[in-house]
C-alpha cells in the first residue's frame, strides 16, 4: 500500500487501528501515517506538510452548505497594485493553512506522525470569530510531499471528514449526505491532465475548499475566491469578456496579476455535467461526488451568477446571456424573478428539470436508440414507424438543429498519398476539421 495511490489511507489506517485521527483539547492534534511500498516513510518535518481545518455549516434560506475555515491570515494589499492601479481593499482576512514550525510535527514509534496545530480552534479570538462546533462535520486536509523509495517526489492531499465525540476525539463521517463534495478532481483532470496549483502541491479540490470558501477574498481585486464562484468565473473568462466586458483578475500572493479573460471552457458553457455529476463512479464502483447534482438541485445566486455575470440579483436587472450572445447591451427583462435578497426562492422557479432543459448539450448516450439526437428533441424510445430519433413533431434534420452552444464537428480528407524515397516512404494525409 502507498499513500501516493490512496492518499486518504494516511488517516483511515489509524482510525481503523483504534487511534483517533483528531483530538481537540485546545489546539487540535492530528495523527496520520505515510506509507510507501507498505513501509512507513520516516524523517518528515513540518516542511513536508501544510494543514487546514474547517467545519461544514448548513446553508440557510436556500443557500448550499459551506465549509468555514478555523485558520485565517490577514492579506495587506500593496499600494498601486489592483484594477486601474489601485487595490480595492486595504486588507482582507483570508482562510489559510496553519502556521507551522518544528517540533509541531513529531514521529511516533508506533509508525505515525502527530501534528499539533498552532491555532486553538476552541478560542474564537484565534479563529477570526469562527466558533468551535464539535457536532458539525469537520474536515482536516494535508498538503503532503515526500520522496518515495524510487527517488520521486510524491504530492498528495489526504482529507478526513469527521465529527467530534463528547471526549473531543474524531468520529469518521461515513454518510456522504453529511459532508459536501460537489466535484471530484478526476473530472477536473479529464481536461487538466493533473490539476496542480500553488506551486504544484495542491492537487485535490477537496483540499482546495478548506480555504477557497465564502471567507476568502483577494484584497487587491476585491474578488471573492470562493471555489464555487472562482472556478466558474475562470472557466467562463473569455465568454464574460465577450458578452459583458468584464475581466476576472486575481492578484493574490506576490502582487502578480492573473487575468483569465482569455480562458475558454473546452465545452459549451452550459455543459455543467462535464464537471458535476452525482452518478459518476470511480474504479471501485463507488460514487465520487455525492453532491455532484447540486448544480441543478441547489441553485444559488453565487454559483449561477458566476456564469450569468450580467445579472444583478440585488435589483433583478441586467443583461441575459441570450441577449448578450445576440449583440445586445441591455435586456428587457434581467432576472425574470426580480430582485432576490437570498437564495430561498431560487429552487421554486428553477427546478432540476428546468435547469437541465436550459443547460442542454448533447445526450451522453450518443446514438443509442435515437441517432445521437439531443435529449430535448426526441424521446428515449423511438416512435414506431419512424427512424431512430424521429417522430411526430420532431425535426427530421436534428443533426443540423443542435442546441444553442453545441457545435457540430466534421472532418474532410482532401487527399492521401505516399511520399519519400524507396526505403523511407511515408503516408501523407491532407485534412481539415470543421466546426
Coordinates of C-alpha atoms in Angstrom, one line a residue:
X1 CA 0.0 0.0 0.0
X2 CA 1.2 3.5 -0.8
X3 CA -0.1 7.0 0.2
X4 CA 0.7 8.0 -3.3
X5 CA -2.2 5.9 -4.7
X6 CA -4.5 6.0 -1.7
X7 CA -3.9 9.4 0.0
X8 CA -6.8 9.2 2.5
X9 CA -5.3 6.0 3.9
X10 CA -3.0 8.3 5.8
X11 CA -5.9 8.8 8.1
X12 CA -8.1 5.7 7.8
X13 CA -5.4 3.2 8.6
X14 CA -5.0 4.9 12.0
X15 CA -8.7 5.2 12.5
X16 CA -9.3 1.5 11.8
X17 CA -6.4 0.7 14.1
X18 CA -8.1 2.5 17.0
X19 CA -6.1 5.7 17.0
X20 CA -8.1 8.9 16.9
X21 CA -7.2 10.9 13.9
X22 CA -8.1 14.2 15.5
X23 CA -8.2 15.2 19.2
X24 CA -9.3 18.7 20.2
X25 CA -8.3 19.6 23.7
X26 CA -7.4 23.1 22.8
X27 CA -5.1 23.2 19.8
X28 CA -6.1 20.2 17.6
X29 CA -3.7 17.2 17.3
X30 CA -3.8 15.4 14.0
X31 CA -2.5 11.8 13.6
X32 CA -1.6 10.4 10.2
X33 CA 0.8 7.9 8.6
X34 CA 2.7 8.0 5.3
X35 CA 3.3 4.7 3.5
X36 CA 5.4 3.7 0.5
X37 CA 5.5 0.1 -0.7
X38 CA 4.0 -1.0 2.6
X39 CA 6.6 0.7 4.8
X40 CA 6.3 3.9 6.9
X41 CA 8.0 6.9 5.4
X42 CA 10.1 8.4 8.3
X43 CA 12.0 11.6 8.7
X44 CA 9.4 14.0 7.6
X45 CA 9.4 17.5 9.1
X46 CA 6.9 20.4 9.1
X47 CA 8.3 21.4 5.8
X48 CA 6.7 18.4 4.3
X49 CA 3.2 19.3 5.4
X50 CA 0.6 22.1 5.4
X51 CA -2.7 21.5 7.2
X52 CA -6.1 23.2 7.0
X53 CA -9.1 22.6 9.2
X54 CA -12.7 23.7 8.5
X55 CA -16.3 23.0 9.6
X56 CA -19.3 22.4 7.4
X57 CA -22.0 25.0 8.1
X58 CA -25.6 24.2 6.9
X59 CA -26.9 26.6 4.4
X60 CA -29.9 28.8 5.3
X61 CA -32.6 30.5 3.1
X62 CA -32.0 28.1 0.3
X63 CA -28.2 28.5 0.2
X64 CA -26.0 25.4 -0.1
X65 CA -23.8 24.2 2.8
X66 CA -20.5 25.8 3.1
X67 CA -17.1 25.0 4.5
X68 CA -15.8 27.6 7.0
X69 CA -12.2 27.6 8.0
X70 CA -10.9 28.0 11.5
X71 CA -7.5 29.4 10.4
X72 CA -7.0 32.9 9.0
X73 CA -4.3 35.3 7.9
X74 CA -4.5 39.0 7.0
X75 CA -3.6 40.0 3.5
X76 CA -2.4 43.6 3.2
X77 CA -2.8 45.0 -0.3
X78 CA 0.2 46.8 -1.9
X79 CA -0.4 50.4 -2.9
X80 CA -0.6 50.8 -6.7
X81 CA -1.5 47.1 -7.2
X82 CA -5.0 46.4 -8.4
X83 CA -7.5 47.2 -11.1
X84 CA -6.7 50.6 -12.5
X85 CA -3.5 50.7 -10.5
X86 CA -5.1 50.7 -7.0
X87 CA -6.2 48.0 -4.6
X88 CA -9.9 47.6 -3.9
X89 CA -9.4 46.7 -0.3
X90 CA -6.7 47.7 2.1
X91 CA -6.7 44.4 3.9
X92 CA -8.6 41.1 3.7
X93 CA -9.0 38.3 6.2
X94 CA -8.3 35.0 4.4
X95 CA -8.7 31.4 5.3
X96 CA -5.3 29.7 5.2
X97 CA -3.3 26.8 6.4
X98 CA -2.0 26.5 10.0
X99 CA 1.2 28.4 10.9
X100 CA 3.8 25.7 11.3
X101 CA 7.3 25.2 12.8
X102 CA 9.1 22.2 14.3
X103 CA 8.5 20.5 16.7
X104 CA 4.8 20.7 15.8
X105 CA 5.3 17.5 13.7
X106 CA 6.6 14.6 15.7
X107 CA 7.1 10.9 14.7
X108 CA 5.8 8.2 17.0
X109 CA 7.5 4.9 17.3
X110 CA 4.2 3.1 16.5
X111 CA 4.6 4.3 12.9
X112 CA 2.6 7.5 12.6
X113 CA 3.0 11.3 12.9
X114 CA 1.3 13.8 15.2
X115 CA 0.8 17.4 14.1
X116 CA -0.2 19.9 16.8
X117 CA -2.0 23.0 15.4
X118 CA -0.7 26.4 16.5
X119 CA -4.3 27.6 16.2
X120 CA -6.5 26.9 19.2
X121 CA -9.8 26.4 17.3
X122 CA -11.8 26.5 20.6
X123 CA -10.8 30.1 21.1
X124 CA -12.8 32.5 18.8
X125 CA -10.2 35.2 19.3
X126 CA -7.7 33.0 17.4
X127 CA -10.1 32.0 14.6
X128 CA -11.4 35.3 13.3
X129 CA -14.5 34.8 15.4
X130 CA -15.4 31.4 14.0
X131 CA -16.9 29.3 16.8
X132 CA -16.0 25.8 17.6
X133 CA -19.0 23.5 16.9
X134 CA -17.9 19.9 17.5
X135 CA -21.3 18.4 16.4
X136 CA -20.8 19.7 12.9
X137 CA -19.0 17.8 10.1
X138 CA -15.3 18.9 10.1
X139 CA -12.6 18.3 7.5
X140 CA -8.8 18.2 8.1
X141 CA -6.7 18.3 4.9
X142 CA -3.0 18.0 4.4
X143 CA -0.8 19.2 1.6
X144 CA 1.8 16.4 1.8
X145 CA 5.0 15.9 -0.1
X146 CA 7.7 13.3 0.4
X147 CA 10.3 11.3 -1.6
X148 CA 9.4 7.7 -2.2
X149 CA 11.8 4.7 -2.5
X150 CA 12.2 5.3 -6.2
X151 CA 13.5 8.8 -5.5
X152 CA 10.5 10.5 -6.9
X153 CA 8.7 13.4 -5.2
X154 CA 5.1 12.5 -4.3
X155 CA 2.5 15.2 -3.8
X156 CA -0.9 14.2 -2.3
X157 CA -3.8 15.9 -0.4
X158 CA -5.2 13.5 2.2
X159 CA -8.5 14.6 3.7
X160 CA -10.6 13.3 6.6
X161 CA -14.2 14.2 7.4
X162 CA -15.3 13.8 11.0
X163 CA -17.4 14.9 13.9
X164 CA -16.2 15.1 17.5
X165 CA -17.3 12.9 20.4
X166 CA -18.0 14.1 23.9
X167 CA -14.4 13.4 24.7
X168 CA -13.3 15.6 21.7
X169 CA -11.9 12.8 19.6
X170 CA -12.8 12.3 16.0
X171 CA -15.6 10.0 14.7
X172 CA -15.4 9.5 10.9
X173 CA -18.3 10.7 8.8
X174 CA -19.4 7.7 6.8
X175 CA -22.7 9.1 5.4
X176 CA -22.0 11.1 2.3
X177 CA -25.1 13.2 2.9
X178 CA -23.4 14.7 5.9
X179 CA -20.5 16.1 4.1
X180 CA -20.1 18.2 0.9
X181 CA -18.5 17.1 -2.3
X182 CA -19.8 18.7 -5.5
X183 CA -17.0 17.8 -7.8
X184 CA -14.3 15.1 -7.8
X185 CA -10.8 16.0 -9.1
X186 CA -10.9 13.2 -11.6
X187 CA -13.4 15.3 -13.6
X188 CA -11.0 18.2 -13.5
X189 CA -8.2 16.0 -14.6
X190 CA -10.0 14.9 -17.8
X191 CA -9.0 18.3 -19.2
X192 CA -6.2 19.5 -16.9
X193 CA -4.3 16.2 -17.1
X194 CA -3.3 16.8 -13.5
X195 CA -4.5 19.8 -11.6
X196 CA -1.6 21.2 -9.6
X197 CA -1.8 24.7 -8.0
X198 CA 0.1 26.9 -5.6
X199 CA 3.5 25.6 -6.7
X200 CA 2.1 22.1 -7.6
X201 CA 1.3 20.8 -4.2
X202 CA -2.4 21.3 -4.1
X203 CA -4.0 18.8 -6.4
X204 CA -7.4 17.9 -5.0
X205 CA -10.5 20.1 -4.9
X206 CA -11.4 18.6 -1.5
X207 CA -8.3 20.2 -0.1
X208 CA -8.9 23.5 -2.1
X209 CA -12.4 24.1 -0.5
X210 CA -10.9 24.2 3.0
X211 CA -9.6 27.7 2.1
X212 CA -11.5 28.6 -1.0
X213 CA -14.9 29.1 0.6
X214 CA -17.1 32.1 1.3
X215 CA -14.5 33.6 3.6
X216 CA -11.8 34.1 1.0
X217 CA -11.3 37.5 -0.8
X218 CA -8.4 38.9 -2.8
X219 CA -7.6 42.3 -1.3
X220 CA -6.1 43.8 -4.5
X221 CA -9.1 43.0 -6.8
X222 CA -11.9 42.6 -4.2
X223 CA -12.9 39.4 -5.9
X224 CA -14.3 36.6 -3.8
X225 CA -12.3 33.4 -4.2
X226 CA -14.9 31.0 -3.0
X227 CA -14.3 28.0 -5.3
X228 CA -18.0 27.8 -6.5
X229 CA -17.5 31.4 -7.8
X230 CA -13.9 31.4 -8.8
X231 CA -13.9 28.2 -10.7
X232 CA -16.9 29.2 -12.8
X233 CA -15.6 32.7 -13.4
X234 CA -12.3 31.3 -14.6
X235 CA -13.8 28.8 -17.0
X236 CA -16.2 31.5 -18.3
X237 CA -13.4 34.0 -18.7
X238 CA -13.5 34.5 -22.4
X239 CA -17.3 34.5 -22.6
X240 CA -17.5 37.1 -19.8
X241 CA -15.2 39.4 -21.6
X242 CA -17.1 38.9 -24.9
X243 CA -20.6 39.2 -23.5
X244 CA -20.3 41.6 -20.5
X245 CA -16.9 43.3 -21.0
X246 CA -15.6 42.0 -17.6
X247 CA -12.2 40.5 -17.0
X248 CA -11.7 38.3 -14.0
X249 CA -8.3 39.1 -12.5
X250 CA -6.7 37.9 -9.2
X251 CA -3.5 39.3 -7.8
X252 CA -3.1 37.1 -4.8
X253 CA 0.3 36.4 -3.4
X254 CA 3.4 38.3 -4.7
X255 CA 1.3 41.1 -6.3
X256 CA 1.1 39.2 -9.6
X257 CA -1.9 39.7 -11.8
X258 CA -3.6 36.5 -13.1
X259 CA -6.0 37.5 -15.8
X260 CA -8.5 34.9 -17.0
X261 CA -10.2 36.9 -19.8
X262 CA -8.7 34.5 -22.4
X263 CA -9.7 31.3 -20.8
X264 CA -12.3 29.3 -22.6
X265 CA -14.0 26.2 -21.2
X266 CA -13.4 23.4 -23.7
X267 CA -17.1 22.5 -23.7
X268 CA -20.3 24.5 -24.3
X269 CA -20.5 26.7 -21.2
X270 CA -23.9 25.2 -20.3
X271 CA -22.3 21.7 -20.0
X272 CA -22.4 21.6 -16.2
X273 CA -22.3 17.8 -16.1
X274 CA -18.8 17.7 -17.5
X275 CA -17.6 18.7 -14.1
X276 CA -20.6 18.0 -11.8
X277 CA -22.4 14.6 -11.6
X278 CA -23.7 12.6 -8.8
X279 CA -23.8 9.5 -11.0
X280 CA -20.1 9.3 -11.8
X281 CA -18.3 6.4 -10.1
X282 CA -14.7 5.5 -9.6
X283 CA -12.8 2.3 -10.5
X284 CA -14.2 0.8 -7.3
X285 CA -17.8 1.5 -8.4
X286 CA -18.3 4.0 -5.6
X287 CA -20.0 7.4 -6.1
X288 CA -17.3 10.1 -6.5
X289 CA -19.3 13.2 -5.6
X290 CA -22.5 12.8 -3.5
X291 CA -23.5 16.4 -4.1
X292 CA -22.5 16.4 -7.7
X293 CA -26.0 17.3 -8.8
X294 CA -26.2 20.4 -6.7
X295 CA -25.8 22.4 -9.9
X296 CA -29.4 21.6 -10.7
X297 CA -30.8 20.6 -7.2
X298 CA -29.5 23.5 -5.1
X299 CA -29.3 26.6 -7.4
X300 CA -27.8 29.7 -5.8
X301 CA -27.1 33.3 -6.7
X302 CA -23.4 32.8 -6.1
X303 CA -22.8 29.7 -8.3
X304 CA -25.3 30.6 -11.1
X305 CA -24.3 34.3 -11.1
X306 CA -20.6 33.3 -11.7
X307 CA -21.6 32.4 -15.3
X308 CA -24.7 34.7 -15.6
X309 CA -22.5 37.7 -14.7
X310 CA -24.7 40.2 -16.4
X311 CA -27.5 39.7 -13.8
X312 CA -27.7 41.9 -10.7
X313 CA -29.8 39.8 -8.3
X314 CA -30.0 42.7 -5.9
X315 CA -32.0 44.7 -8.4
X316 CA -33.3 42.0 -10.7
X317 CA -32.0 43.9 -13.6
X318 CA -29.1 43.2 -16.0
X319 CA -28.1 41.6 -19.3
X320 CA -29.1 38.0 -20.0
X321 CA -26.6 35.7 -21.7
X322 CA -29.0 35.0 -24.6
X323 CA -29.2 38.7 -25.3
X324 CA -25.5 39.3 -25.0
X325 CA -24.8 36.5 -27.5
X326 CA -27.1 38.4 -29.9
X327 CA -25.0 41.5 -29.5
X328 CA -27.4 43.4 -27.2
X329 CA -26.2 45.5 -24.3
X330 CA -29.5 45.6 -22.4
X331 CA -32.3 43.1 -21.7
X332 CA -36.0 43.8 -21.5
X333 CA -36.0 41.5 -18.5
X334 CA -32.9 40.8 -16.5
X335 CA -33.8 38.3 -13.9
X336 CA -37.5 37.5 -14.5
X337 CA -38.0 36.6 -10.9
X338 CA -37.0 40.2 -9.9
X339 CA -34.6 41.1 -7.1
X340 CA -33.6 38.4 -4.7
X341 CA -32.0 39.1 -1.3
X342 CA -31.2 35.5 -0.6
X343 CA -31.4 32.0 -2.2
X344 CA -34.7 31.0 -0.6
X345 CA -36.8 31.3 -3.8
X346 CA -34.2 30.0 -6.4
X347 CA -35.4 26.4 -6.5
X348 CA -39.1 27.5 -6.6
X349 CA -38.7 28.7 -10.2
X350 CA -35.5 26.9 -11.2
X351 CA -36.3 23.2 -10.5
X352 CA -33.9 20.4 -11.6
X353 CA -35.9 19.5 -14.8
X354 CA -36.0 23.2 -15.9
X355 CA -32.3 23.7 -15.2
X356 CA -31.4 20.6 -17.2
X357 CA -33.5 21.8 -20.1
X358 CA -31.9 25.3 -20.2
X359 CA -28.4 23.7 -19.9
X360 CA -28.9 21.0 -22.5
X361 CA -25.9 20.0 -24.5
X362 CA -25.8 16.5 -26.2
X363 CA -27.3 13.3 -24.9
X364 CA -24.5 11.4 -23.1
X365 CA -25.8 8.1 -24.5
X366 CA -24.8 9.3 -28.0
X367 CA -26.5 7.4 -30.8
X368 CA -28.0 4.7 -28.6
X369 CA -31.6 4.2 -29.7
X370 CA -32.1 7.5 -31.4
X371 CA -29.3 8.6 -33.6
X372 CA -27.4 10.7 -31.1
X373 CA -30.1 13.4 -31.3
X374 CA -30.1 16.0 -28.4
X375 CA -32.1 14.9 -25.4
X376 CA -34.6 17.7 -25.9
X377 CA -35.6 16.7 -29.5
X378 CA -36.6 13.1 -29.2
X379 CA -38.0 10.5 -26.8
X380 CA -35.6 7.9 -25.4
X381 CA -37.8 5.2 -27.1
X382 CA -38.1 5.6 -30.9
X383 CA -41.7 6.1 -32.2
X384 CA -43.0 3.1 -34.1
X385 CA -42.8 3.6 -37.8
X386 CA -40.2 6.3 -37.6
X387 CA -36.4 6.2 -37.8
X388 CA -34.5 6.3 -34.6
X389 CA -34.6 9.8 -33.1
X390 CA -37.6 10.9 -35.2
X391 CA -41.3 11.0 -34.5
X392 CA -44.4 13.2 -34.8
X393 CA -43.5 16.8 -34.5
X394 CA -39.8 16.1 -34.2
X395 CA -37.5 17.8 -36.7
X396 CA -36.1 15.3 -39.2
X397 CA -32.8 17.2 -39.7
X398 CA -32.0 17.1 -36.0
X399 CA -28.2 16.9 -36.6
X400 CA -28.5 20.4 -38.0
X401 CA -30.6 21.6 -35.2
X402 CA -28.2 21.1 -32.3
X403 CA -29.0 23.0 -29.1
X404 CA -27.6 26.5 -28.7
X405 CA -23.9 26.4 -27.9
X406 CA -23.3 22.9 -29.1
X407 CA -21.1 22.5 -32.2
X408 CA -21.4 20.0 -35.0
X409 CA -17.9 18.8 -35.7
X410 CA -17.0 17.3 -39.1
X411 CA -13.9 16.2 -41.0
X412 CA -12.8 16.4 -44.6
X413 CA -9.9 14.5 -46.1
X414 CA -8.6 16.2 -49.2
X415 CA -6.0 13.6 -50.3
X416 CA -3.9 10.7 -49.1
X417 CA -0.6 9.9 -50.8
X418 CA 2.7 8.1 -50.3
X419 CA 5.8 10.4 -50.3
X420 CA 9.5 9.8 -49.8
X421 CA 12.2 7.8 -51.5
X422 CA 12.4 4.0 -51.6
X423 CA 13.0 2.6 -48.2
X424 CA 11.8 5.7 -46.4
X425 CA 8.3 6.1 -47.7
X426 CA 5.6 7.7 -45.5
X427 CA 1.9 8.2 -45.7
X428 CA 0.8 11.8 -46.0
X429 CA -2.8 12.9 -45.3
X430 CA -4.2 16.4 -46.0
X431 CA -7.3 17.0 -44.0
X432 CA -9.3 19.7 -42.1
X433 CA -11.6 19.8 -39.1
X434 CA -14.8 21.8 -39.5
X435 CA -16.9 23.4 -36.8

